[in-house]
Coordinates of C-alpha atoms in Angstrom, one line a residue:
X22 CA 74.0 21.9 62.9
X23 CA 77.4 22.8 64.5
X24 CA 78.0 23.5 68.1
X25 CA 77.7 27.2 69.1
X26 CA 81.0 28.2 70.8
X27 CA 79.5 31.6 71.7
X28 CA 77.7 29.8 74.6
X29 CA 81.1 29.0 76.2
X30 CA 81.3 30.4 79.7
X31 CA 77.5 30.5 80.2
X32 CA 76.3 29.4 83.6
X33 CA 72.8 27.9 83.7
X34 CA 70.2 28.3 86.5
X35 CA 70.9 26.1 89.5
X36 CA 68.8 23.1 90.3
X37 CA 68.1 21.7 93.7
X38 CA 68.2 18.0 94.7
X39 CA 67.0 16.5 98.0
X40 CA 69.3 13.6 99.1
X41 CA 67.3 10.7 100.5
X42 CA 68.5 7.6 102.4
X43 CA 67.0 5.1 100.0
X44 CA 68.4 6.9 97.0
X45 CA 71.9 6.7 98.6
X46 CA 71.5 3.0 99.4
X47 CA 70.2 2.3 95.9
X48 CA 73.1 4.1 94.3
X49 CA 75.6 2.4 96.6
X50 CA 74.2 -1.0 95.6
X51 CA 74.3 -0.1 91.9
X52 CA 78.0 0.9 92.0
X53 CA 78.9 -1.9 94.4
X54 CA 80.0 0.5 97.1
X55 CA 80.1 -1.6 100.2
X56 CA 81.1 0.7 103.0
X57 CA 78.6 0.4 105.9
X58 CA 78.3 4.2 106.1
X59 CA 76.3 4.1 102.8
X60 CA 73.7 1.8 104.4
X61 CA 73.7 2.1 108.2
X62 CA 73.2 5.2 110.3
X63 CA 75.3 3.8 113.1
X64 CA 78.3 3.3 110.8
X65 CA 78.0 6.9 109.5
X66 CA 77.7 8.2 113.1
X67 CA 80.9 6.4 114.0
X68 CA 82.6 8.5 111.3
X69 CA 81.1 11.7 112.7
X70 CA 78.2 12.2 110.3
X71 CA 74.6 12.8 111.2
X72 CA 73.2 10.6 108.4
X73 CA 74.2 8.2 105.6
X74 CA 77.2 9.2 103.5
X75 CA 77.0 9.1 99.7
X76 CA 79.5 7.0 97.7
X77 CA 82.1 9.3 96.1
X78 CA 80.5 9.2 92.6
X79 CA 77.0 10.1 93.8
X80 CA 77.6 13.6 92.6
X81 CA 77.0 12.4 89.0
X82 CA 73.3 11.9 89.8
X83 CA 73.0 15.6 90.7
X84 CA 75.4 16.9 88.1
X85 CA 73.6 15.2 85.2
X86 CA 70.3 16.8 86.2
X87 CA 72.0 20.2 86.1
X88 CA 73.9 19.5 82.9
X89 CA 70.6 18.6 81.2
X90 CA 70.1 22.4 80.7
X91 CA 73.0 22.5 78.3
X92 CA 71.7 19.6 76.3
X93 CA 68.2 21.3 76.2
X94 CA 69.6 24.7 75.2
X95 CA 68.9 25.1 71.5
X96 CA 71.5 27.9 71.3
X97 CA 74.2 25.4 72.1
X98 CA 73.2 23.0 69.3
X99 CA 73.9 19.6 70.9
X100 CA 72.0 16.6 69.5
X101 CA 72.0 14.2 72.4
X102 CA 71.8 11.2 70.0
X103 CA 75.3 12.2 68.8
X104 CA 76.9 12.4 72.2
X105 CA 79.5 10.0 73.7
X106 CA 80.6 10.6 77.3
X107 CA 84.4 11.1 77.2
X108 CA 85.5 12.0 80.7
X109 CA 84.2 12.7 84.3
X110 CA 86.2 14.0 87.2
X111 CA 85.2 14.7 90.8
X112 CA 86.8 17.0 93.4
X113 CA 85.3 16.2 96.8
X114 CA 85.2 19.0 99.3
X115 CA 83.0 17.2 102.0
X116 CA 80.9 14.1 101.8
X117 CA 77.3 14.4 100.6
X118 CA 74.9 13.1 103.2
X119 CA 71.3 12.0 103.3
X120 CA 68.9 14.8 104.3
X121 CA 70.8 17.6 102.5
X122 CA 69.2 19.8 99.9
X123 CA 71.9 20.3 97.3
X124 CA 72.2 23.1 94.8
X125 CA 74.0 22.4 91.6
X126 CA 75.0 25.1 89.1
X127 CA 76.6 24.1 85.8
X128 CA 78.8 26.3 83.6
X129 CA 79.6 25.4 80.0
X130 CA 83.3 25.8 80.5
X131 CA 84.8 25.0 77.2
X132 CA 83.8 24.0 73.6
X133 CA 86.7 22.8 71.5
X134 CA 85.8 22.1 67.9
X135 CA 87.8 19.4 66.2
X136 CA 87.2 17.8 62.8
X137 CA 83.7 16.6 62.6
X138 CA 82.8 17.1 66.2
X139 CA 83.4 19.1 69.4
X140 CA 84.5 18.4 72.9
X141 CA 82.1 20.1 75.4
X142 CA 83.3 20.5 78.9
X143 CA 81.0 21.4 81.8
X144 CA 81.8 22.2 85.4
X145 CA 79.0 21.6 88.0
X146 CA 79.5 23.0 91.5
X147 CA 77.4 21.1 94.0
X148 CA 76.8 22.9 97.4
X149 CA 74.7 22.5 100.5
X150 CA 73.9 25.7 102.3
X151 CA 76.5 27.5 100.2
X152 CA 79.2 25.1 101.4
X153 CA 80.9 23.1 98.7
X154 CA 80.3 19.4 98.5
X155 CA 81.5 18.2 95.1
X156 CA 82.8 19.7 91.8
X157 CA 82.1 17.6 88.8
X158 CA 83.9 18.2 85.5
X159 CA 82.4 16.4 82.6
X160 CA 83.5 16.2 79.0
X161 CA 81.2 15.1 76.1
X162 CA 82.3 14.3 72.6
X163 CA 79.6 15.6 70.2
X164 CA 79.6 14.5 66.6
X165 CA 78.1 17.2 64.4
X166 CA 75.9 16.7 61.4
X167 CA 78.8 17.8 59.2
X168 CA 80.3 14.4 60.1
X169 CA 77.6 12.7 58.0
X170 CA 78.3 14.8 54.9

């Protein structure tokens, strides 16, 4: 099966994600983020925040959940067993903090076919109360079945 370029530009239904303190702490430990504001309320308050601050790459947790809709969309034609992650970029508008309910909407921005595969680029806009938090741009390299022929 080849990738369906007609799905380019499609925006998928938004998902919600409740940010918890322990989730932020666990993520910070996993990525070795050591700033005290990821772990201690007092340190976050000293920076002017009401709760713990997420490490800069925390948006990937939320964006991957939203991007799952693209992988699950049979009209796109992505076989996840043939996917390699190629690139991920973050634009931070304001830190994500514990206690926020985030909304993440993903658009299948571009599908570029090339040889026996395709580069699939998604953009996920993460917001809290309609205020931007993080924009995540992700690119996957998808090998098509034609590559096996």
